[in-house]
Tab-separated table of C-alpha atoms in Angstrom:
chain	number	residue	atom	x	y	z
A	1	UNK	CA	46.230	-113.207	79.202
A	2	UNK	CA	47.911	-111.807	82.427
A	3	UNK	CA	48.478	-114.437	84.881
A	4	UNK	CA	48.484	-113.542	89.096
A	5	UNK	CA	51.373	-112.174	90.616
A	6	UNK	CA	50.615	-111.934	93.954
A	7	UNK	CA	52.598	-114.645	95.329
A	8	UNK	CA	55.384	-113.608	92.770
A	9	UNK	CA	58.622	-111.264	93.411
A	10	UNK	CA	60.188	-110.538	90.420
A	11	UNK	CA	63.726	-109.644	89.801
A	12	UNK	CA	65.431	-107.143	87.893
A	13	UNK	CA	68.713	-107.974	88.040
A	14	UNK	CA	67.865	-111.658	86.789
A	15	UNK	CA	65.421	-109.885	84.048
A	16	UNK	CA	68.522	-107.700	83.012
A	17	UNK	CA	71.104	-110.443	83.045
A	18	UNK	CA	68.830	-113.137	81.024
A	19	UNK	CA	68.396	-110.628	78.431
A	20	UNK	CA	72.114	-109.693	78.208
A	21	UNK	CA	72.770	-113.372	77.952
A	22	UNK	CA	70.225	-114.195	75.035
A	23	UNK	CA	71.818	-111.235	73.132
A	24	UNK	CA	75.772	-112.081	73.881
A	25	UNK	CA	75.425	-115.915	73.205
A	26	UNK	CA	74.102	-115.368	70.031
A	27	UNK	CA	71.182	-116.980	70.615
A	28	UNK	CA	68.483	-113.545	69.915
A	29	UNK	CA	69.017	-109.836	69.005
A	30	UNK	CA	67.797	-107.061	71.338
A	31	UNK	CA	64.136	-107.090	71.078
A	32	UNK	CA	63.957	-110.566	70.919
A	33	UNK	CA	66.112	-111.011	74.063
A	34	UNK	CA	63.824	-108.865	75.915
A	35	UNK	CA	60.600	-110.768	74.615
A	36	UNK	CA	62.147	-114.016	75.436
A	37	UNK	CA	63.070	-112.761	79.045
A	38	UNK	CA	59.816	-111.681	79.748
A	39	UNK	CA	57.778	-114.649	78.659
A	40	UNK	CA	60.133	-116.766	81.044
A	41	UNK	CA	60.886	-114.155	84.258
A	42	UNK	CA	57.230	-113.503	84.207
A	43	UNK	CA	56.050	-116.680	83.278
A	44	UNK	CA	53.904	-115.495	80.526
A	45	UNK	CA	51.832	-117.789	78.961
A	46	UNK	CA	52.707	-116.453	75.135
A	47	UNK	CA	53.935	-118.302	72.018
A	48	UNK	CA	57.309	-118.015	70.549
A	49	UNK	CA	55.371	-116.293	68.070
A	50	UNK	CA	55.794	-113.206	69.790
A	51	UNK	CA	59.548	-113.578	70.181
A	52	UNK	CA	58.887	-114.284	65.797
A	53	UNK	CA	56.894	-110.466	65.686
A	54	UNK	CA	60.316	-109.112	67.642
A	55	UNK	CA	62.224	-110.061	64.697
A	56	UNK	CA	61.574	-106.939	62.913
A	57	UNK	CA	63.264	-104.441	64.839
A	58	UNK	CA	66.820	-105.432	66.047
A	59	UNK	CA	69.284	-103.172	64.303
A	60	UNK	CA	67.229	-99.864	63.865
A	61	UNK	CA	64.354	-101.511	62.768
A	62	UNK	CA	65.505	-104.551	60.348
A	63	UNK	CA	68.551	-102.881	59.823
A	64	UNK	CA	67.431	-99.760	58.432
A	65	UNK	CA	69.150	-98.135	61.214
A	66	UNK	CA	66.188	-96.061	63.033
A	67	UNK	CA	64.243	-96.734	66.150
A	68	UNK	CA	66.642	-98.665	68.566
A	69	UNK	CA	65.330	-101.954	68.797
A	70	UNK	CA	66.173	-102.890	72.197
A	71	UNK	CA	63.263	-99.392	72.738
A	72	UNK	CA	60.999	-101.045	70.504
A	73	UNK	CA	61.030	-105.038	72.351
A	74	UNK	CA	60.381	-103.076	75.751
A	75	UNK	CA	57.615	-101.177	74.218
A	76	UNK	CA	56.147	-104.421	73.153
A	77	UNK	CA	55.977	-105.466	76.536
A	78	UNK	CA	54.632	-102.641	77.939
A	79	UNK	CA	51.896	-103.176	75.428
A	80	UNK	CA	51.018	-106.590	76.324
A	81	UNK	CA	50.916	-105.692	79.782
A	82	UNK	CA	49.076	-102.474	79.073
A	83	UNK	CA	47.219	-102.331	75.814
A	84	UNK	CA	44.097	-102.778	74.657
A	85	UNK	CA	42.815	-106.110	73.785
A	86	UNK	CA	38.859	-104.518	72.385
A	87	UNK	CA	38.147	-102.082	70.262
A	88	UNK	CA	37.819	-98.830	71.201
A	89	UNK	CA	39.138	-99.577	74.594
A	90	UNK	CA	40.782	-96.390	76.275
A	91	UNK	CA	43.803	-98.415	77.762
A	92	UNK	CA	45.346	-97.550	74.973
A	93	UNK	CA	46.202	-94.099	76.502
A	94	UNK	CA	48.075	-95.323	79.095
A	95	UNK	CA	50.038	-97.600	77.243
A	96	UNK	CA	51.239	-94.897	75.007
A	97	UNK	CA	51.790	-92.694	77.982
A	98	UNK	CA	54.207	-95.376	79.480
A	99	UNK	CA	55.802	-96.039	76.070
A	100	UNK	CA	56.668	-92.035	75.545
A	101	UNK	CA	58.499	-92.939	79.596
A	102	UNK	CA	60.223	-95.193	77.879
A	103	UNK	CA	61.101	-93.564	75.003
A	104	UNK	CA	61.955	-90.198	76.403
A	105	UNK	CA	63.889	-92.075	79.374
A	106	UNK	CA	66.115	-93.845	76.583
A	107	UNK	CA	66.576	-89.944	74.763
A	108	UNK	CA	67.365	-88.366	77.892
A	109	UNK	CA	70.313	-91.274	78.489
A	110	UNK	CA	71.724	-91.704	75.582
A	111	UNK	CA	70.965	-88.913	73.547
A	112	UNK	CA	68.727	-90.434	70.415
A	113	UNK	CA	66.689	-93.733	69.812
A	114	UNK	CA	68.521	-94.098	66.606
A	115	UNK	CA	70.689	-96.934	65.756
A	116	UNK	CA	72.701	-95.238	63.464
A	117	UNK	CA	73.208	-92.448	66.100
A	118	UNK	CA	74.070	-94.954	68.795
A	119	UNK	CA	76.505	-96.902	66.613
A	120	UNK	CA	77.908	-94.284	64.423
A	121	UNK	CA	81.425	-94.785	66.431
A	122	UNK	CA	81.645	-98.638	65.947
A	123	UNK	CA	81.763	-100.766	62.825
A	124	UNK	CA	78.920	-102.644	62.930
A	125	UNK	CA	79.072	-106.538	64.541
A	126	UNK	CA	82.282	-105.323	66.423
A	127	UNK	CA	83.273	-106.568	70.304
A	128	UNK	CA	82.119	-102.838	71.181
A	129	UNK	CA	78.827	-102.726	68.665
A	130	UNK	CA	77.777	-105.617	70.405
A	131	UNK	CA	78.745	-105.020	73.891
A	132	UNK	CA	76.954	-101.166	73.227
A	133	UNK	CA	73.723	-103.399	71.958
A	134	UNK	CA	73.921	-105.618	74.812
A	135	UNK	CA	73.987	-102.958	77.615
A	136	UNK	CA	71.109	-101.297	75.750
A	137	UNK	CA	69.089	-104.654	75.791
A	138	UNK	CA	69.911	-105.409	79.845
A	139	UNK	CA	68.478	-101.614	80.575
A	140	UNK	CA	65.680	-101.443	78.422
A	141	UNK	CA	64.263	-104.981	79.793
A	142	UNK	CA	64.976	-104.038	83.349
A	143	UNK	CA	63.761	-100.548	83.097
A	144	UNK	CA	60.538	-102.018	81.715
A	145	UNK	CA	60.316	-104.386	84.340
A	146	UNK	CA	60.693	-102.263	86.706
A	147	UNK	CA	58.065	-99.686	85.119
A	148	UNK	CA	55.132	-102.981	84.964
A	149	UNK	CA	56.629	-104.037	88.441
A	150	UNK	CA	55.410	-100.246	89.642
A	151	UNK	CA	52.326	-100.068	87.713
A	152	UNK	CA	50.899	-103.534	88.740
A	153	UNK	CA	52.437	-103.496	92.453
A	154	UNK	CA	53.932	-106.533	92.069
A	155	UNK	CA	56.498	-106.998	94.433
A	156	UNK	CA	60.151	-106.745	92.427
A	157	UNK	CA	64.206	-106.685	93.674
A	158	UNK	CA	66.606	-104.719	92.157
């Protein structure tokens, strides 16, 4: 569950940075970065289990090339933050209202959630694929941030 934040101010450019750096050392791809960011800026108490789930997605998806994964690891966040935990539960409305932000903020910058789209000029596992991937995974975790940050009024830097 959600822990307190009240005595906590959370920063973005830390969020965005750690995430870059778990995705450019090699150590996670881009929705795992962003899972594993959160659970430690945040201090979420969550398995690595959930960092396990983000698995799925980086490259389009398992590398099917679709839904930009980096999208899909801030989505997840949004949807532990915001989801419904019961049955029937309404909550999930605003989740998916906050994930279409995020999805139609990520369109409206880049032109397309799809990997294939995004990476059509770079052979993939290049310097510039990655860097490209990178940049994608240090905006989509801050943007989320910021979006929870908003929603929850917990006090955030940029």
């Amino acid at each position: 569950m959600q822990k307190n934040f009240e005595d906590d101010i959370i920063d973005l450019s830390s969020i965005k940075e750690k995430a870059e750096n778990y995705y450019q050392n090699g150590d996670f791809y881009c929705s795992e970065s962003i899972i594993k960011t959160f659970i430690e800026e945040f201090d979420l108490d969550l398995p690595d289990d959930v960092i396990a789930m983000a698995s799925a997605f980086p490259v389009g998806m398992g590398n099917s090339g679709c839904s930009c994964g980096a999208v899909i690891g801030a989505q997840m966040m949004l949807g532990y933050f915001f989801g419904r935990r019961q049955a029937g539960s309404n909550k999930v409305n605003k989740t998916m209202e906050l994930s279409a932000e995020l999805h139609d903020y990520f369109r409206e910058e880049h032109g397309s959630l799809c990997c294939r789209v995004l990476t059509k000029d770079y052979k993939l596992g290049s310097k510039d694929h990655i860097k490209q991937c990178v940049d994608f995974t240090g905006e989509m975790a801050y943007v989320a941030a910021e979006k929870i940050c908003k929603e929850l009024e917990i006090e955030y830097k940029e």
